[in-house]
Amino acid sequence: MTSDRPDPVILSALGLIVVIGLMAVFSASQAVEGDPVFLKQLAWAAVGVFFLVLGTRLSLRWIEEFAYPFYGLALLLLLVTDFAGSGPAGRWLALGPIRFQASEVAKVAILAAASRAFADLSSRPRRFGVFFVYAGIIPAIVLTWLQPDLGTAGATILMLLFMTWWAGYGPGWIFLLVSPVFAALSSISLIYWLAFTAMIVLLLLRRKAPAMLWVVVLTVNTLVAAFTPVVWGLLRPYQQARLTTFLDPAADPHGAGWNVIQSEVAIGSGGLWGQGFLHGSQKGLAFLPARHTDFVFSVWAEEMGFAGSLLLLAAFGVLILRLVWIASRCENSFTSLIASGCAAYFAMHLAVNVGMTLGIMPVTGIPLVLVSYGGSHMVTAMFVVGLGLNAGMNWRVI
Amino acid sequence: MTVRFGTRKPSGRPVAGFFIIYVLIIAGLAARLFHLQILRGDYFREISAQNHIRIVMNPAPRGLIRDRNGEVLVDNVPSFRISIVPSEFSTVDLPLVAGLSGLAPDSLSSLIEIASSRPYRPFPIRTGLSVEEVSAIAENLYRLGGVVIDVVPQRRYICGPEFCHVIGYVGLATSEESYEGQVSGRSGLELSLDQRLSGEPGYRREVVDALGKVVEEYEGGGEVSPRPGEDITLTIDLGLQRLATEVLALEGVPGAAVVIDYSSGEILCLASSPVFDMGRIASGVAGAEWDSICSDPQRPLLSRAWAARYPPGSVFKPVTALYLLQSGSIDGSYRPDPCFGSYHLGGRDFGCWTVHGRLDVVGALAQSCDVFFYRTIQLGSLDGLAAFARGFGLGSRLMGGILPGECRGLVPSSALLDSLYGDGGWGLGNLLNVSIGQGELLVTPLQMACIAGVIASGGAMPSPMLVKDSDISEPPWADLDLPVEAVALVTEGMREAVAGDHGTLRSLGELPWEFFGKSGTAESSAGDHAWVIGFVREPRPLAIAVVVEHGGHGGAVAAPIVSRILQGYLGGGG
């Protein structure tokens, strides 16, 4: 595969997704009065094409070179947004007339920095290198979470875990990395905790882990497990309730839970062939406050039915699997990681957003990239596709 | 073959793993789509055609409030509520619904106007109804679309109005996040502890037909039951609170009484008079009744125990005496020039209430001689006295926000007087006034009861506490470090006021236990406030403060109240 032209399969899938997105936004925006949502989205798609081309034209070697400074800049932007952000939920950063979400920039920066770090580790292995990578990336994810943008933070962590796996750290490593979360959950009962600790010990034994790793993993997990109930017990019931609402917004019957029900009704009523383009139930639409953004998939599924939804899922599937295929063919570690990260980026957004509209994932404010209304993620996603295409093009051969 | 964990060369790329996981993700989404759109498509299409799913909120019962002996003061009773779902409600029915629910058609239509912003949610139009009151509308429910009747817990104030200030009352919540019909605290502990008391509401989803009749429960989502609020136990004693309120009410003028167990800091009584019926306000009083409460010249909504501030007058003298003794300006044997009934300073006479002659500090406290303090305070300074008084918690809130509207009071310093009168625009006269509790000095009855407790305990009293098991903070007087001899002298003075031949509180000498007290008659332009503060060691360690607003002479007006409260509570007859 030494074509110097962008992969036509990916371009076709991308084109289909963007057209479906524009159609869905057009339909959803019928109920939005005054705001020219569709025209804006069209303009953003045009800007996105520019970034797509940019992504394919930039030298990946150059991106590898400047991955860390770029990541530092993204951290700075996140910090500024946390303290001086504006717009809904304070996630926006205004730069003159342009407003954008720093968390979108951060996603690309994390993709580049993690690829660089894992690529370096593969050529110059270091003890506990993977932990250093995570220590470096976690700040950006925490800042994203604080935006507050729980959905994006979650999708980014998942992307990072997939990249870790791609870099050669198998499921055992992944399990160790996420083990503190399980430690906190296992503190519910002694039996869970014993089972969890036994699993950790077995894993470490099987891998003949060095003493240092034993100490670190067991200490961290025991501390987390020991203090979770203590901290939880210190909270008053209303504080606990707030925390669970924060972690699981669907538990809030006024907001998120309501949206999911209406989303399920809208999607379900689509049936096999849908209610017809622009013929989604007006009442159904009125129920969905975020119908042209986070719940845009519900609009498409209602109007185009199971057939239309499958078409969109298939297009994403082709895009994602083709990116994995490209990643598998790259000889250079960095470009391979970039392409695999791009695939994970789209897979995770698809799973979290569509899963939410289908009522099988928690409600987090995360858009369906390339489809939902919104400039920041459209531009970012197009750029990410561009990077993926770039990885598959021949200038990786020196 | 195993690979070492520390430094390792990454193995081959997990291409197959990636393919499988991504295909599984997309297949999972497709399967869920198949479930919703193909298997249950007809069901959802039917719902969508009517699109009438509604969420019915199920309010949580607020936490109970008990007194220190476990007596329930406030609980909840089931009551009926009529709500309207605007999207299902036909205006044709408006006159009928208005008539049946006992509302004026105009006010009903304005309520529906408000409700229309959320057309699919039930909006309560009447709450707190009995079975009889809803029966008329219940009989007609079959032909009224969009009318809902349900049962909700309603706040019931079992205790009488003697708790109207401490506990306060609830009303319909007005914040942005609250759901229609949500109740929240409006005053007193109901307000300050609202988060603990309120719990979490539950909800259920219903599928309703075009007429608004419930067809079925929504199949997709379960019912969430409400989580009741936290119960709260007060340190207040119901019997004492009731007794004190009744005794105060007998005076016919506003006043307050505070009783604290100074060994534990627990507040046993926080009474203020006059009172109002918070149960009626909570259930929604008519406008006229609310207006009459608000416009009452005796201001029953004001809690005089902590939200009003008064000049303390002579009940402040123990603080002045302790200041002078602690700073070493005087000692027990110090006897300044005699009192001739007034003191002349800068062309002005500072009067005393009688001619006392030559007194030591014990006698000056017992007989409440002003001239003694006029003379001796000149050995100290205004800022020294102010700092010392602040050390007792004067000028600051004692309850950490648990009592809404708690006053700080005011302790004048030279900086404050400079800002009031201009630099140097005040003089020694202001110091003389403050030394006998007059001038700019302002305190709350709660603060004065604490001062009595601090003196009784030699400074060891814990922070005042109103809710059992609440977090205990360091009291402001933790750093006072009162000398034992100074406390002994002041205590002796307060005992002499009751037991001595010339004491100002001789009427309290009839009490069956040793009472240590100080009377005060605080001058005020609209009539003097009558004060008594004091404490008993036996049979229980109690500190007390009573003030009667514009009541006149402390020894004559406030002392009998103290006597009745203590005898009634401690069982000495009367």
PDB file of C-alpha atoms in Angstrom, chain A residues 122 125-128 162 165-170 173 176 206-207 209-210 213 236-238 241-242 251 253-254 257-258 261-262 264-265 267-272 281 283-284 287 297 301 305-306 309-310 313 317 320-321 324 327-328 330-333 336 343-344 347-348 350-351 354-355 358 360, chain B residues 2-15 17-19 21-23 25-26 28-38 40-42 44-55 57 118 120-121 177-179 182 195-196 200-203 205 218 220-221 227 230 469-471:
ATOM      1  CA  SER A 122       8.750   0.796  21.514  1.00  0.00           C
ATOM      2  CA  PRO A 125      11.851   0.531  26.354  1.00  0.00           C
ATOM      3  CA  ARG A 126      11.832   1.943  29.894  1.00  0.00           C
ATOM      4  CA  ARG A 127      10.760   0.417  33.171  1.00  0.00           C
ATOM      5  CA  PHE A 128       7.182   1.372  33.930  1.00  0.00           C
ATOM      6  CA  PHE A 162      -7.088   1.276  22.953  1.00  0.00           C
ATOM      7  CA  TRP A 165      -3.266  -1.986  23.695  1.00  0.00           C
ATOM      8  CA  TRP A 166      -2.159  -1.215  20.132  1.00  0.00           C
ATOM      9  CA  ALA A 167       1.266  -0.217  21.447  1.00  0.00           C
ATOM     10  CA  GLY A 168       1.712  -3.783  22.649  1.00  0.00           C
ATOM     11  CA  TYR A 169       0.613  -3.598  26.265  1.00  0.00           C
ATOM     12  CA  GLY A 170      -1.865  -6.424  26.460  1.00  0.00           C
ATOM     13  CA  TRP A 173      -1.552  -4.033  31.508  1.00  0.00           C
ATOM     14  CA  LEU A 176      -3.610  -2.905  35.953  1.00  0.00           C
ATOM     15  CA  ARG A 206       1.659 -14.888  36.131  1.00  0.00           C
ATOM     16  CA  ARG A 207       3.592 -11.992  34.651  1.00  0.00           C
ATOM     17  CA  ALA A 209       6.219  -8.764  37.950  1.00  0.00           C
ATOM     18  CA  PRO A 210       9.215  -7.042  39.599  1.00  0.00           C
ATOM     19  CA  LEU A 213       5.422  -3.140  40.587  1.00  0.00           C
ATOM     20  CA  ARG A 236     -24.126  13.309  54.215  1.00  0.00           C
ATOM     21  CA  PRO A 237     -26.940  11.582  52.323  1.00  0.00           C
ATOM     22  CA  TYR A 238     -27.697  14.621  50.193  1.00  0.00           C
ATOM     23  CA  ALA A 241     -27.104  11.838  46.193  1.00  0.00           C
ATOM     24  CA  ARG A 242     -25.420  14.732  44.420  1.00  0.00           C
ATOM     25  CA  ALA A 251     -30.833   9.453  37.607  1.00  0.00           C
ATOM     26  CA  PRO A 253     -35.660  12.726  36.354  1.00  0.00           C
ATOM     27  CA  HIS A 254     -36.043  16.369  35.330  1.00  0.00           C
ATOM     28  CA  GLY A 257     -33.620  10.755  32.106  1.00  0.00           C
ATOM     29  CA  TRP A 258     -36.455  12.527  30.343  1.00  0.00           C
ATOM     30  CA  ILE A 261     -37.071   8.216  27.246  1.00  0.00           C
ATOM     31  CA  GLN A 262     -38.055  10.594  24.472  1.00  0.00           C
ATOM     32  CA  GLU A 264     -36.069   5.870  22.757  1.00  0.00           C
ATOM     33  CA  VAL A 265     -39.620   6.664  21.741  1.00  0.00           C
ATOM     34  CA  ILE A 267     -36.006   5.951  17.572  1.00  0.00           C
ATOM     35  CA  GLY A 268     -38.445   3.119  18.227  1.00  0.00           C
ATOM     36  CA  SER A 269     -41.235   4.817  16.313  1.00  0.00           C
ATOM     37  CA  GLY A 270     -38.983   4.872  13.254  1.00  0.00           C
ATOM     38  CA  GLY A 271     -39.586   1.180  12.615  1.00  0.00           C
ATOM     39  CA  LEU A 272     -37.964  -0.446   9.614  1.00  0.00           C
ATOM     40  CA  SER A 281     -43.352  13.363  14.590  1.00  0.00           C
ATOM     41  CA  LYS A 283     -44.434  16.191  18.988  1.00  0.00           C
ATOM     42  CA  GLY A 284     -41.526  13.796  19.235  1.00  0.00           C
ATOM     43  CA  PHE A 287     -39.507  16.546  23.325  1.00  0.00           C
ATOM     44  CA  PHE A 297     -28.986  10.322  15.881  1.00  0.00           C
ATOM     45  CA  ALA A 301     -33.342   7.031  13.274  1.00  0.00           C
ATOM     46  CA  GLY A 305     -35.837   3.919  10.394  1.00  0.00           C
ATOM     47  CA  PHE A 306     -33.733   0.815  11.002  1.00  0.00           C
ATOM     48  CA  SER A 309     -29.670   3.887  11.020  1.00  0.00           C
ATOM     49  CA  LEU A 310     -27.843   0.797   9.804  1.00  0.00           C
ATOM     50  CA  LEU A 313     -23.614   2.686  11.490  1.00  0.00           C
ATOM     51  CA  GLY A 317     -17.947   0.843  10.659  1.00  0.00           C
ATOM     52  CA  ILE A 320     -13.231   2.713  11.664  1.00  0.00           C
ATOM     53  CA  LEU A 321     -12.203  -0.712  10.357  1.00  0.00           C
ATOM     54  CA  VAL A 324      -7.449  -0.130  11.755  1.00  0.00           C
ATOM     55  CA  ALA A 327      -2.722   1.139  11.154  1.00  0.00           C
ATOM     56  CA  SER A 328      -1.905  -2.528  10.747  1.00  0.00           C
ATOM     57  CA  CYS A 330       2.088   1.106   8.744  1.00  0.00           C
ATOM     58  CA  GLU A 331       5.721   0.262   9.253  1.00  0.00           C
ATOM     59  CA  ASN A 332       6.454   3.284  11.406  1.00  0.00           C
ATOM     60  CA  SER A 333       5.260   2.943  15.043  1.00  0.00           C
ATOM     61  CA  SER A 336       0.535   3.252  13.076  1.00  0.00           C
ATOM     62  CA  ALA A 343     -10.064   4.537  14.712  1.00  0.00           C
ATOM     63  CA  ALA A 344     -10.536   4.436  18.485  1.00  0.00           C
ATOM     64  CA  ALA A 347     -15.400   4.115  17.689  1.00  0.00           C
ATOM     65  CA  MET A 348     -15.592   5.586  21.181  1.00  0.00           C
ATOM     66  CA  LEU A 350     -19.969   6.389  18.233  1.00  0.00           C
ATOM     67  CA  ALA A 351     -20.389   3.990  21.154  1.00  0.00           C
ATOM     68  CA  VAL A 354     -25.349   6.421  19.992  1.00  0.00           C
ATOM     69  CA  GLY A 355     -25.359   4.214  23.073  1.00  0.00           C
ATOM     70  CA  LEU A 358     -30.424   4.145  22.631  1.00  0.00           C
ATOM     71  CA  ILE A 360     -27.689   1.720  26.959  1.00  0.00           C
TER      72      ILE A 360
ATOM     73  CA  THR B   2       6.496 -14.965  29.593  1.00  0.00           C
ATOM     74  CA  VAL B   3       7.663 -11.447  29.092  1.00  0.00           C
ATOM     75  CA  ARG B   4       9.094  -9.485  31.972  1.00  0.00           C
ATOM     76  CA  PHE B   5       6.981  -6.540  33.068  1.00  0.00           C
ATOM     77  CA  GLY B   6       9.624  -3.925  33.673  1.00  0.00           C
ATOM     78  CA  THR B   7      11.302  -3.341  30.375  1.00  0.00           C
ATOM     79  CA  ARG B   8       9.516  -5.081  27.593  1.00  0.00           C
ATOM     80  CA  LYS B   9       9.418  -5.020  23.887  1.00  0.00           C
ATOM     81  CA  PRO B  10       5.874  -4.531  22.667  1.00  0.00           C
ATOM     82  CA  SER B  11       4.418  -7.601  21.041  1.00  0.00           C
ATOM     83  CA  GLY B  12       2.690  -7.629  17.667  1.00  0.00           C
ATOM     84  CA  ARG B  13      -0.208  -5.302  16.995  1.00  0.00           C
ATOM     85  CA  PRO B  14      -3.568  -6.670  18.113  1.00  0.00           C
ATOM     86  CA  VAL B  15      -5.202  -6.222  14.704  1.00  0.00           C
ATOM     87  CA  GLY B  17      -8.599  -7.856  18.631  1.00  0.00           C
ATOM     88  CA  PHE B  18      -9.343  -4.385  17.342  1.00  0.00           C
ATOM     89  CA  PHE B  19     -11.439  -5.700  14.488  1.00  0.00           C
ATOM     90  CA  ILE B  21     -14.088  -5.277  19.430  1.00  0.00           C
ATOM     91  CA  TYR B  22     -15.135  -2.623  16.938  1.00  0.00           C
ATOM     92  CA  VAL B  23     -17.393  -5.012  15.085  1.00  0.00           C
ATOM     93  CA  ILE B  25     -19.541  -2.411  19.380  1.00  0.00           C
ATOM     94  CA  ILE B  26     -21.307  -1.666  16.131  1.00  0.00           C
ATOM     95  CA  GLY B  28     -24.291  -4.148  19.795  1.00  0.00           C
ATOM     96  CA  LEU B  29     -25.659  -0.792  18.719  1.00  0.00           C
ATOM     97  CA  ALA B  30     -27.380  -2.418  15.764  1.00  0.00           C
ATOM     98  CA  ALA B  31     -28.893  -5.060  18.021  1.00  0.00           C
ATOM     99  CA  ARG B  32     -30.312  -2.425  20.317  1.00  0.00           C
ATOM    100  CA  LEU B  33     -31.653  -0.571  17.267  1.00  0.00           C
ATOM    101  CA  PHE B  34     -33.249  -3.815  16.093  1.00  0.00           C
ATOM    102  CA  HIS B  35     -34.833  -4.233  19.512  1.00  0.00           C
ATOM    103  CA  LEU B  36     -36.240  -0.718  19.623  1.00  0.00           C
ATOM    104  CA  GLN B  37     -37.208  -0.252  15.991  1.00  0.00           C
ATOM    105  CA  ILE B  38     -38.230  -3.688  14.769  1.00  0.00           C
ATOM    106  CA  ARG B  40     -40.899  -2.945  19.747  1.00  0.00           C
ATOM    107  CA  GLY B  41     -41.436  -0.496  16.913  1.00  0.00           C
ATOM    108  CA  ASP B  42     -45.216  -0.811  17.035  1.00  0.00           C
ATOM    109  CA  PHE B  44     -43.156   3.043  20.381  1.00  0.00           C
ATOM    110  CA  ARG B  45     -45.021   4.193  17.286  1.00  0.00           C
ATOM    111  CA  GLU B  46     -48.232   4.049  19.259  1.00  0.00           C
ATOM    112  CA  ILE B  47     -46.754   6.073  22.084  1.00  0.00           C
ATOM    113  CA  SER B  48     -45.262   8.496  19.636  1.00  0.00           C
ATOM    114  CA  ALA B  49     -48.618   8.960  17.864  1.00  0.00           C
ATOM    115  CA  GLN B  50     -50.093  10.261  21.089  1.00  0.00           C
ATOM    116  CA  ASN B  51     -46.764  11.115  22.561  1.00  0.00           C
ATOM    117  CA  HIS B  52     -48.074  11.359  26.020  1.00  0.00           C
ATOM    118  CA  ILE B  53     -45.548  10.104  28.442  1.00  0.00           C
ATOM    119  CA  ARG B  54     -45.418  12.124  31.553  1.00  0.00           C
ATOM    120  CA  ILE B  55     -43.246  12.092  34.580  1.00  0.00           C
ATOM    121  CA  MET B  57     -42.925  13.574  40.669  1.00  0.00           C
ATOM    122  CA  ARG B 118     -43.631  22.800  30.673  1.00  0.00           C
ATOM    123  CA  TYR B 120     -46.255  17.818  29.647  1.00  0.00           C
ATOM    124  CA  ARG B 121     -45.598  18.000  33.367  1.00  0.00           C
ATOM    125  CA  GLU B 177     -34.050  23.692  39.639  1.00  0.00           C
ATOM    126  CA  SER B 178     -37.089  22.890  41.726  1.00  0.00           C
ATOM    127  CA  TYR B 179     -39.944  20.941  40.208  1.00  0.00           C
ATOM    128  CA  GLN B 182     -41.625  21.157  45.481  1.00  0.00           C
ATOM    129  CA  GLN B 195     -30.752  20.134  52.356  1.00  0.00           C
ATOM    130  CA  ARG B 196     -30.673  17.600  55.170  1.00  0.00           C
ATOM    131  CA  GLU B 200     -34.724  13.230  47.218  1.00  0.00           C
ATOM    132  CA  PRO B 201     -37.992  13.063  45.326  1.00  0.00           C
ATOM    133  CA  GLY B 202     -39.013   9.949  43.450  1.00  0.00           C
ATOM    134  CA  TYR B 203     -40.896   9.780  40.179  1.00  0.00           C
ATOM    135  CA  ARG B 205     -43.479   7.560  34.181  1.00  0.00           C
ATOM    136  CA  TYR B 218     -44.240   3.174  31.019  1.00  0.00           C
ATOM    137  CA  GLY B 220     -39.170   1.109  29.636  1.00  0.00           C
ATOM    138  CA  GLY B 221     -38.356   2.760  32.904  1.00  0.00           C
ATOM    139  CA  ARG B 227     -35.630   9.030  49.641  1.00  0.00           C
ATOM    140  CA  GLU B 230     -32.905  13.139  57.456  1.00  0.00           C
ATOM    141  CA  ASP B 469     -24.941  15.433  67.176  1.00  0.00           C
ATOM    142  CA  SER B 470     -23.932  18.496  65.197  1.00  0.00           C
ATOM    143  CA  ASP B 471     -20.295  19.265  64.659  1.00  0.00           C
TER     144      ASP B 471
END
